[in-house]
Amino acid sequence: MDCVGCGQCVIVCETDAIKVKGRAVITGDCIECGVCARYCPVKAIEVSV
Amino acid sequence: MNAVPKPRVIVIGSGLGGFLSAAKLVQSGYEVEVFERLPIIGGRFTNTKYRGFSLSTGALHMIPHGPAGPLAQMLKSLGVDVNIVRSDPMALIRLPAKKGDTDYTNGYKDILFRDFSKPLSATNKLKITVLTIVTKIFPPKKGSLEEWFTRYIKDEWLVKLADSFCGWSLSLKGADIYTKEAFMIFSNLYRYSGPGIPIGGCKAIIDALADIITLNGGIIHTGEDVSGILVKDGRAVGVTVNGSKYTCDIVISNIGHIETNRLCMNIKTSGEYLQYLEQLKKIKPSAGVKICLAADEPLIGHGGVLLTPYAKRINGINEVTNIDPNLAPPGKHLAVSHQCVQWNKLNELEHEIDLGLQDIEDIFAGKKYEILLIQSHSGEWPVNRSASGFDVNVKNATPVKNLFIVGDGAKGEGGIEVEGIALGVANTMKMIL
């Protein structure tokens, strides 16, 4: 599903690697821990760990 | 003597509607198991800590009718120990400083919500007084709120105020809310009065309900996704989770009619079911944007709502730390704006957010604040799964026996946001208990 921009991923990201303004954007600081994907309510994030 | 087994209930989703239902049923002797897909409970009605601030996951930390409304009454009947503090004033309306100005760039003045008729002409003031009495006896039944105002009063101020009020309370424009529903809401404002803030935010209510469920033997699973609802002979008989079957006597779903129907397996097509599917096509979730602001000094200075009818997009703002300072780090304040996003603007969401940010600059000109987070809600994670309880002819029951819908996809009539959820749960409990 598409990101709705709820910001849940920003809140749980421990490396501050996600910005949101209507839609989340994952930056280069992402360590692919996968926490954001677990908290995403619309399953918009896939992380290969 | 054989013990009579307790009826077994599975609740899909740990949002407010799911938890209110689970708490009521577990207290009534039912065996209850809740399945929540996310790692946290509460859905869009809880807090998450962000840089020391307790941001809500969706709802504002505000109960529309405070300690007297349907939600507070239901919480009291369940024995939930949460303090909901009445906002005083309940709301202020921000007007441009000079008559004739169309925005706040030349300053502003705030008036009490109850003085909303002040900007009207003498004739329209008289009309609104007469119509207030007449509509109590003969509530309007047809058309939108905007159409009603346009037909009877023809005043741009009232259209602006209706947009601001409906945008804040329902994330809808005055043109998108049925006048019948609007007048039920106005009536409830007189009956129960205005909003209140739960001390501890939304999470305090969710945590208290979770305690009731578990202390009475209920089970709450998190991170467990229900992938199907088992239907046999037209009756809900269980769910599947991670490939395992869980049987039950009743399924209560907190994820709305559309998602719930998608999960149902083996439904036999009948006339009733086909009619239901037609109704589901009419359901439209409402969308909105919240902008969370951090400040060292209060931005609005009271615990009520600041309605902003002359803003481009922002409908209203609250500042909950004026009532519960612990929702922010010591010495800080948390203000949250809300703006309705119309369905035809969803493709321009970033532009809509920019207009909201411009509004914030105008409304708080000269004040220091920081944008903490911009949260938008639409589609599968909306403001409300069903924009209005009047959109469709489906309530809390479904064509599948013993399958019920609660939450913001099946609110009770005339209830703003969580008040509507409480009314919907009350309707559901009447059918079950």
Coordinates of C-alpha atoms in Angstrom, one line a residue, chain B:
Chain B
M1 CA -22.7 -30.2 37.5
N2 CA -21.3 -29.1 34.1
A3 CA -19.9 -25.6 33.9
V4 CA -21.4 -23.5 31.1
P5 CA -18.6 -22.4 28.8
K6 CA -18.2 -18.7 28.4
P7 CA -19.1 -17.3 25.0
R8 CA -15.9 -16.6 23.2
V9 CA -15.2 -13.3 21.4
I10 CA -12.4 -12.3 19.1
V11 CA -11.7 -8.6 18.6
I12 CA -9.8 -7.5 15.6
G13 CA -7.8 -4.3 16.3
S14 CA -6.9 -2.6 19.6
G15 CA -8.2 0.9 18.8
L16 CA -10.6 2.6 21.0
G17 CA -13.7 0.9 19.6
G18 CA -12.1 -2.6 19.9
F19 CA -10.9 -2.0 23.4
L20 CA -14.2 -0.5 24.7
S21 CA -16.0 -3.5 23.3
A22 CA -13.5 -6.0 24.7
A23 CA -13.6 -4.3 28.1
K24 CA -17.4 -4.4 28.2
L25 CA -17.6 -8.0 27.1
V26 CA -14.9 -9.3 29.4
Q27 CA -16.6 -7.6 32.3
S28 CA -19.9 -9.3 31.2
G29 CA -18.4 -12.7 31.5
Y30 CA -17.2 -13.3 27.9
E31 CA -13.9 -14.9 27.1
V32 CA -12.1 -12.2 25.0
E33 CA -9.1 -12.3 22.8
V34 CA -7.8 -9.2 21.0
F35 CA -5.5 -9.3 18.0
E36 CA -3.6 -6.2 17.1
R37 CA -1.4 -6.1 13.9
L38 CA 0.9 -3.4 15.1
P39 CA 3.5 -3.8 17.9
I40 CA 1.6 -1.2 20.0
I41 CA -2.0 -1.0 21.3
G42 CA -4.4 1.9 20.7
G43 CA -4.4 2.3 16.9
R44 CA -4.9 6.0 16.1
F45 CA -5.9 6.7 19.7
T46 CA -2.7 6.5 21.7
N47 CA 0.5 8.5 22.4
T48 CA 4.0 7.9 21.1
K49 CA 7.0 9.8 22.5
Y50 CA 8.9 11.9 20.1
R51 CA 11.7 14.1 21.4
G52 CA 10.0 14.1 24.8
F53 CA 6.6 15.1 23.5
S54 CA 3.6 12.8 23.7
L55 CA 2.3 12.9 20.2
S56 CA -1.0 11.2 19.4
T57 CA -0.9 8.5 16.7
G58 CA -4.0 10.0 15.1
A59 CA -6.7 11.5 17.3
L60 CA -6.1 14.8 19.1
H61 CA -5.7 14.5 22.9
M62 CA -9.2 15.9 23.2
I63 CA -12.6 14.3 24.1
P64 CA -15.2 16.3 22.2
H65 CA -17.8 16.4 25.0
G66 CA -15.3 16.2 27.9
P67 CA -16.2 14.5 31.2
A68 CA -20.0 14.5 30.4
G69 CA -20.1 13.0 26.9
P70 CA -20.9 9.4 25.7
L71 CA -17.3 8.3 25.9
A72 CA -16.7 9.6 29.4
Q73 CA -20.0 7.9 30.5
M74 CA -19.0 4.6 29.0
L75 CA -15.5 4.8 30.6
K76 CA -17.1 5.6 34.0
S77 CA -19.5 2.6 33.6
L78 CA -16.5 0.4 32.9
G79 CA -14.7 1.7 36.0
V80 CA -11.9 3.4 34.0
D81 CA -10.0 5.7 36.3
V82 CA -9.0 8.6 33.9
N83 CA -9.4 12.2 34.7
I84 CA -10.9 14.2 31.8
V85 CA -10.5 17.9 32.5
R86 CA -13.1 20.2 31.0
S87 CA -11.6 22.8 28.6
D88 CA -12.4 26.4 29.7
P89 CA -13.1 28.2 27.5
M90 CA -14.4 25.4 25.3
A91 CA -13.4 27.3 22.1
L92 CA -12.4 30.7 20.9
I93 CA -12.8 31.9 17.3
R94 CA -10.0 33.9 15.7
L95 CA -11.2 36.8 13.6
P96 CA -9.1 39.2 11.6
A97 CA -8.3 42.4 13.6
K98 CA -10.0 44.7 11.1
K99 CA -13.5 44.3 9.7
G100 CA -13.2 43.5 6.0
D101 CA -9.8 41.7 6.2
T102 CA -9.9 38.2 4.8
D103 CA -6.9 36.8 6.7
Y104 CA -4.8 37.3 9.9
T105 CA -1.9 39.2 8.3
N106 CA -2.9 42.5 9.9
G107 CA -3.5 41.0 13.3
Y108 CA -6.4 39.2 15.0
K109 CA -8.9 39.3 17.8
D110 CA -10.4 36.2 19.5
I111 CA -14.1 35.9 20.5
L112 CA -15.8 33.2 22.6
F113 CA -17.5 30.4 20.6
R114 CA -20.8 31.3 22.2
D115 CA -20.5 34.7 20.7
F116 CA -20.3 33.3 17.2
S117 CA -23.2 35.4 15.9
K118 CA -21.4 38.7 16.8
P119 CA -20.0 39.3 13.2
L120 CA -23.6 38.8 11.8
S121 CA -25.8 41.7 10.7
A122 CA -28.8 42.5 13.0
T123 CA -31.2 40.8 10.6
N124 CA -29.1 37.6 10.5
K125 CA -28.7 37.6 14.2
L126 CA -32.5 37.7 14.5
K127 CA -32.8 34.9 11.9
I128 CA -30.3 32.7 13.7
T129 CA -32.1 33.2 17.0
V130 CA -35.4 32.2 15.5
L131 CA -33.9 29.3 13.5
T132 CA -32.2 27.9 16.6
I133 CA -35.6 27.6 18.3
V134 CA -37.4 26.3 15.2
T135 CA -34.7 23.6 14.4
K136 CA -34.9 22.3 17.9
I137 CA -38.6 21.4 17.2
F138 CA -38.2 20.6 13.5
P139 CA -34.6 19.4 12.9
P140 CA -33.5 19.9 9.2
K141 CA -33.4 16.6 7.4
K142 CA -32.1 17.2 3.8
G143 CA -29.0 18.7 2.2
S144 CA -25.7 19.7 3.5
L145 CA -25.0 22.2 6.3
E146 CA -23.6 24.7 3.8
E147 CA -26.7 24.4 1.7
W148 CA -28.8 25.0 4.8
F149 CA -26.9 28.1 5.8
T150 CA -27.0 29.4 2.2
R151 CA -30.7 28.9 1.9
Y152 CA -31.8 30.4 5.2
I153 CA -29.2 33.0 6.2
K154 CA -26.9 33.7 3.2
D155 CA -23.9 34.9 5.2
E156 CA -20.3 34.1 4.2
W157 CA -19.2 34.2 7.8
L158 CA -21.4 31.3 8.8
V159 CA -20.1 29.2 5.9
K160 CA -16.5 29.9 7.0
L161 CA -17.4 29.1 10.6
A162 CA -19.1 25.9 9.5
D163 CA -16.1 24.8 7.5
S164 CA -13.8 25.6 10.5
F165 CA -16.0 23.7 13.0
C166 CA -16.7 20.7 10.7
G167 CA -13.1 20.6 9.6
W168 CA -11.8 20.5 13.2
S169 CA -14.4 18.1 14.5
L170 CA -15.1 15.8 11.6
S171 CA -12.4 16.6 9.0
L172 CA -15.1 17.5 6.5
K173 CA -16.2 20.8 4.9
G174 CA -19.6 22.2 5.6
A175 CA -20.7 21.2 2.1
D176 CA -19.8 17.5 2.9
I177 CA -21.7 17.1 6.1
Y178 CA -25.4 16.3 6.2
T179 CA -27.4 19.0 7.9
K180 CA -29.3 16.4 9.9
E181 CA -26.0 15.1 11.3
A182 CA -24.7 18.6 11.9
F183 CA -27.8 19.6 13.9
M184 CA -27.5 16.4 16.0
I185 CA -23.9 17.4 16.8
F186 CA -25.0 21.0 17.7
S187 CA -27.7 19.5 19.9
N188 CA -25.2 17.3 21.7
L189 CA -23.0 20.3 22.3
Y190 CA -25.9 21.9 24.2
R191 CA -26.6 18.6 26.0
Y192 CA -23.0 17.5 27.0
S193 CA -21.1 20.8 26.5
G194 CA -17.6 21.2 25.0
P195 CA -14.3 19.3 25.1
G196 CA -12.0 18.1 27.7
I197 CA -8.5 16.8 27.9
P198 CA -7.7 13.3 29.3
I199 CA -4.8 13.6 31.7
G200 CA -2.1 11.5 30.2
G201 CA -3.5 11.9 26.7
C202 CA -5.2 9.2 24.6
K203 CA -2.8 6.6 26.0
A204 CA -4.1 6.9 29.5
I205 CA -7.6 5.7 28.3
I206 CA -6.2 2.9 26.2
D207 CA -3.9 1.7 29.0
A208 CA -6.7 1.8 31.5
L209 CA -8.9 -0.3 29.1
A210 CA -6.1 -2.7 28.5
D211 CA -5.8 -3.2 32.3
I212 CA -9.5 -4.0 32.6
I213 CA -9.3 -6.5 29.7
T214 CA -6.3 -8.4 31.1
L215 CA -7.2 -8.2 34.8
N216 CA -10.6 -9.9 33.8
G217 CA -8.8 -12.7 32.0
G218 CA -8.8 -11.3 28.5
I219 CA -5.8 -11.7 26.2
I220 CA -4.3 -9.0 24.1
H221 CA -1.9 -10.0 21.3
T222 CA 0.2 -7.4 19.5
G223 CA 2.1 -7.9 16.2
E224 CA -0.5 -10.5 15.3
D225 CA -2.2 -9.9 11.9
V226 CA -5.6 -11.4 11.3
S227 CA -5.5 -12.7 7.8
G228 CA -9.1 -14.0 7.5
I229 CA -12.5 -14.3 9.2
L230 CA -14.0 -17.7 9.1
V231 CA -17.6 -17.9 8.1
K232 CA -19.7 -21.0 8.3
D233 CA -23.4 -21.1 7.3
G234 CA -23.6 -17.3 7.3
R235 CA -22.1 -17.0 10.8
A236 CA -18.7 -15.8 11.9
V237 CA -17.0 -18.7 13.7
G238 CA -13.4 -17.6 14.0
V239 CA -10.3 -16.0 12.5
T240 CA -7.0 -17.1 11.1
V241 CA -3.8 -15.6 12.4
N242 CA -0.4 -16.6 11.0
G243 CA -1.9 -19.7 9.6
S244 CA -3.5 -20.8 12.8
K245 CA -7.3 -21.0 13.3
Y246 CA -8.9 -19.4 16.4
T247 CA -12.6 -20.3 16.8
C248 CA -15.1 -18.2 18.6
D249 CA -18.8 -17.3 18.9
I250 CA -18.6 -13.6 18.0
V251 CA -16.1 -11.5 16.0
I252 CA -15.9 -7.8 16.6
S253 CA -13.9 -5.8 14.0
N254 CA -12.4 -2.4 14.6
I255 CA -11.0 -2.1 11.1
G256 CA -14.1 -0.8 9.3
H257 CA -16.6 -2.5 7.0
I258 CA -14.5 -2.6 3.9
E259 CA -11.4 -4.2 5.4
T260 CA -13.5 -6.6 7.4
N261 CA -15.5 -7.7 4.4
R262 CA -12.2 -8.3 2.5
L263 CA -11.1 -10.7 5.3
C264 CA -14.4 -12.7 5.2
M265 CA -14.1 -16.2 3.7
N266 CA -16.8 -18.4 2.4
I267 CA -19.7 -15.9 2.3
K268 CA -22.6 -17.2 0.3
T269 CA -23.9 -14.5 -2.0
S270 CA -27.4 -13.4 -1.1
G271 CA -29.6 -10.4 -1.9
E272 CA -28.8 -9.0 1.5
Y273 CA -25.1 -9.4 1.0
L274 CA -25.2 -7.8 -2.5
Q275 CA -27.0 -4.8 -1.1
Y276 CA -24.3 -4.6 1.6
L277 CA -21.6 -4.6 -1.0
E278 CA -23.3 -1.8 -2.8
Q279 CA -23.4 0.3 0.4
L280 CA -19.7 -0.4 1.0
K281 CA -18.9 1.3 -2.4
K282 CA -20.3 4.5 -1.0
I283 CA -18.0 4.6 2.1
K284 CA -15.4 7.3 1.9
P285 CA -12.7 7.7 4.5
S286 CA -12.0 11.3 5.6
A287 CA -8.5 12.8 5.3
G288 CA -6.6 15.4 7.3
V289 CA -3.3 16.8 8.3
K290 CA -2.0 17.5 11.8
I291 CA 0.9 19.8 12.4
C292 CA 2.6 19.4 15.8
L293 CA 4.3 22.5 17.2
A294 CA 6.7 22.8 20.1
A295 CA 7.1 26.1 21.9
D296 CA 8.8 27.5 25.1
E297 CA 5.8 29.8 25.7
P298 CA 2.1 29.0 25.3
L299 CA 1.0 29.7 21.7
I300 CA -2.8 29.9 22.4
G301 CA -2.7 29.9 26.2
H302 CA -5.8 27.9 27.0
G303 CA -7.0 24.3 26.9
G304 CA -9.9 24.7 24.5
V305 CA -10.0 24.8 20.7
L306 CA -8.9 27.8 18.7
L307 CA -11.0 27.8 15.6
T308 CA -9.4 29.7 12.7
P309 CA -12.1 30.3 10.0
Y310 CA -10.1 32.9 8.2
A311 CA -7.0 30.6 7.7
K312 CA -6.4 29.1 4.2
R313 CA -6.4 25.5 5.4
I314 CA -6.0 25.2 9.2
N315 CA -9.5 24.6 10.8
G316 CA -8.4 24.8 14.4
I317 CA -5.6 24.3 16.9
N318 CA -5.4 23.1 20.5
E319 CA -2.7 23.3 23.1
V320 CA -3.2 20.4 25.5
T321 CA -0.2 21.3 27.7
N322 CA -2.2 24.1 29.2
I323 CA -4.2 21.4 31.0
D324 CA -1.7 18.5 31.1
P325 CA 1.9 19.9 31.1
N326 CA 3.3 16.3 31.3
L327 CA 2.4 15.8 27.6
A328 CA 5.6 17.9 26.8
P329 CA 9.1 18.1 28.4
P330 CA 9.3 20.4 31.4
G331 CA 8.8 24.1 30.4
K332 CA 7.7 23.2 26.9
H333 CA 4.2 23.4 25.2
L334 CA 2.6 21.2 22.6
A335 CA 0.1 22.7 20.1
V336 CA -1.5 20.7 17.3
S337 CA -3.3 22.1 14.3
H338 CA -5.8 20.1 12.2
Q339 CA -6.8 20.7 8.7
C340 CA -9.3 18.8 6.6
V341 CA -8.1 17.6 3.3
Q342 CA -10.8 17.3 0.7
W343 CA -10.9 14.2 -1.4
N344 CA -10.1 16.1 -4.6
K345 CA -7.0 17.6 -3.0
L346 CA -5.4 14.3 -1.9
N347 CA -3.2 14.3 -5.0
E348 CA -1.8 17.7 -4.0
L349 CA -1.1 16.8 -0.3
E350 CA 2.3 18.5 -0.1
H351 CA 0.8 21.7 -1.4
E352 CA -2.1 21.4 1.1
I353 CA 0.5 21.0 3.9
D354 CA 2.4 24.1 2.6
L355 CA -0.8 26.1 2.8
G356 CA -1.2 24.9 6.4
L357 CA 2.3 25.9 7.2
Q358 CA 1.7 29.4 5.8
D359 CA -1.4 29.6 8.0
I360 CA 0.7 28.7 11.1
E361 CA 3.1 31.5 10.3
D362 CA 0.1 34.0 10.0
I363 CA -1.7 32.7 13.1
F364 CA 1.4 32.8 15.3
A365 CA 3.2 35.7 13.7
G366 CA 5.9 37.0 16.0
K367 CA 5.8 33.9 18.2
K368 CA 8.7 31.4 18.5
Y369 CA 7.9 27.7 17.8
E370 CA 9.3 24.7 16.1
I371 CA 7.6 22.3 13.8
L372 CA 7.9 18.9 15.5
L373 CA 6.1 16.6 13.0
I374 CA 3.6 16.8 10.2
Q375 CA 1.2 13.8 10.3
S376 CA -1.2 13.2 7.5
H377 CA -4.1 10.6 7.5
S378 CA -6.0 9.2 4.5
G379 CA -6.9 6.0 2.8
E380 CA -6.2 2.9 4.9
W381 CA -5.1 5.0 7.9
P382 CA -7.5 7.9 7.7
V383 CA -9.0 10.4 10.1
N384 CA -12.2 8.4 10.0
R385 CA -12.7 5.1 8.1
S386 CA -16.2 6.3 7.3
A387 CA -16.4 10.1 6.9
S388 CA -20.0 10.3 8.1
G389 CA -22.4 7.9 9.7
F390 CA -25.0 9.2 7.3
D391 CA -23.1 8.3 4.1
V392 CA -24.2 4.7 4.1
N393 CA -27.0 2.5 5.4
V394 CA -24.6 0.2 7.3
K395 CA -24.2 0.5 11.0
N396 CA -22.6 -1.9 13.4
A397 CA -24.1 -5.2 12.2
T398 CA -23.1 -7.0 9.0
P399 CA -24.9 -9.6 6.8
V400 CA -22.7 -12.2 8.5
K401 CA -24.3 -13.3 11.8
N402 CA -22.2 -12.5 14.9
L403 CA -19.8 -10.3 13.0
F404 CA -20.0 -6.7 14.2
I405 CA -18.1 -3.5 13.2
V406 CA -17.0 -0.9 15.8
G407 CA -14.7 2.1 15.7
D408 CA -14.5 5.1 13.3
G409 CA -15.9 3.0 10.5
A410 CA -19.2 2.6 12.2
K411 CA -19.8 5.5 14.5
G412 CA -23.1 6.3 16.2
E413 CA -25.2 9.1 14.8
G414 CA -24.5 12.6 16.0
G415 CA -21.2 11.7 17.8
I416 CA -18.1 13.7 17.0
E417 CA -15.0 11.5 16.6
V418 CA -14.5 9.3 19.7
E419 CA -17.9 10.2 21.0
G420 CA -19.3 8.6 17.8
I421 CA -17.1 5.5 18.5
A422 CA -18.5 5.2 22.0
L423 CA -22.1 5.5 20.7
G424 CA -21.3 2.8 18.0
V425 CA -19.9 0.5 20.7
A426 CA -23.1 1.1 22.8
N427 CA -25.3 0.1 19.8
T428 CA -23.2 -3.0 19.3
M429 CA -23.4 -4.0 22.9
K430 CA -27.2 -3.7 22.8
M431 CA -27.2 -6.3 20.0
I432 CA -24.8 -8.7 21.8
L433 CA -25.7 -8.5 25.5

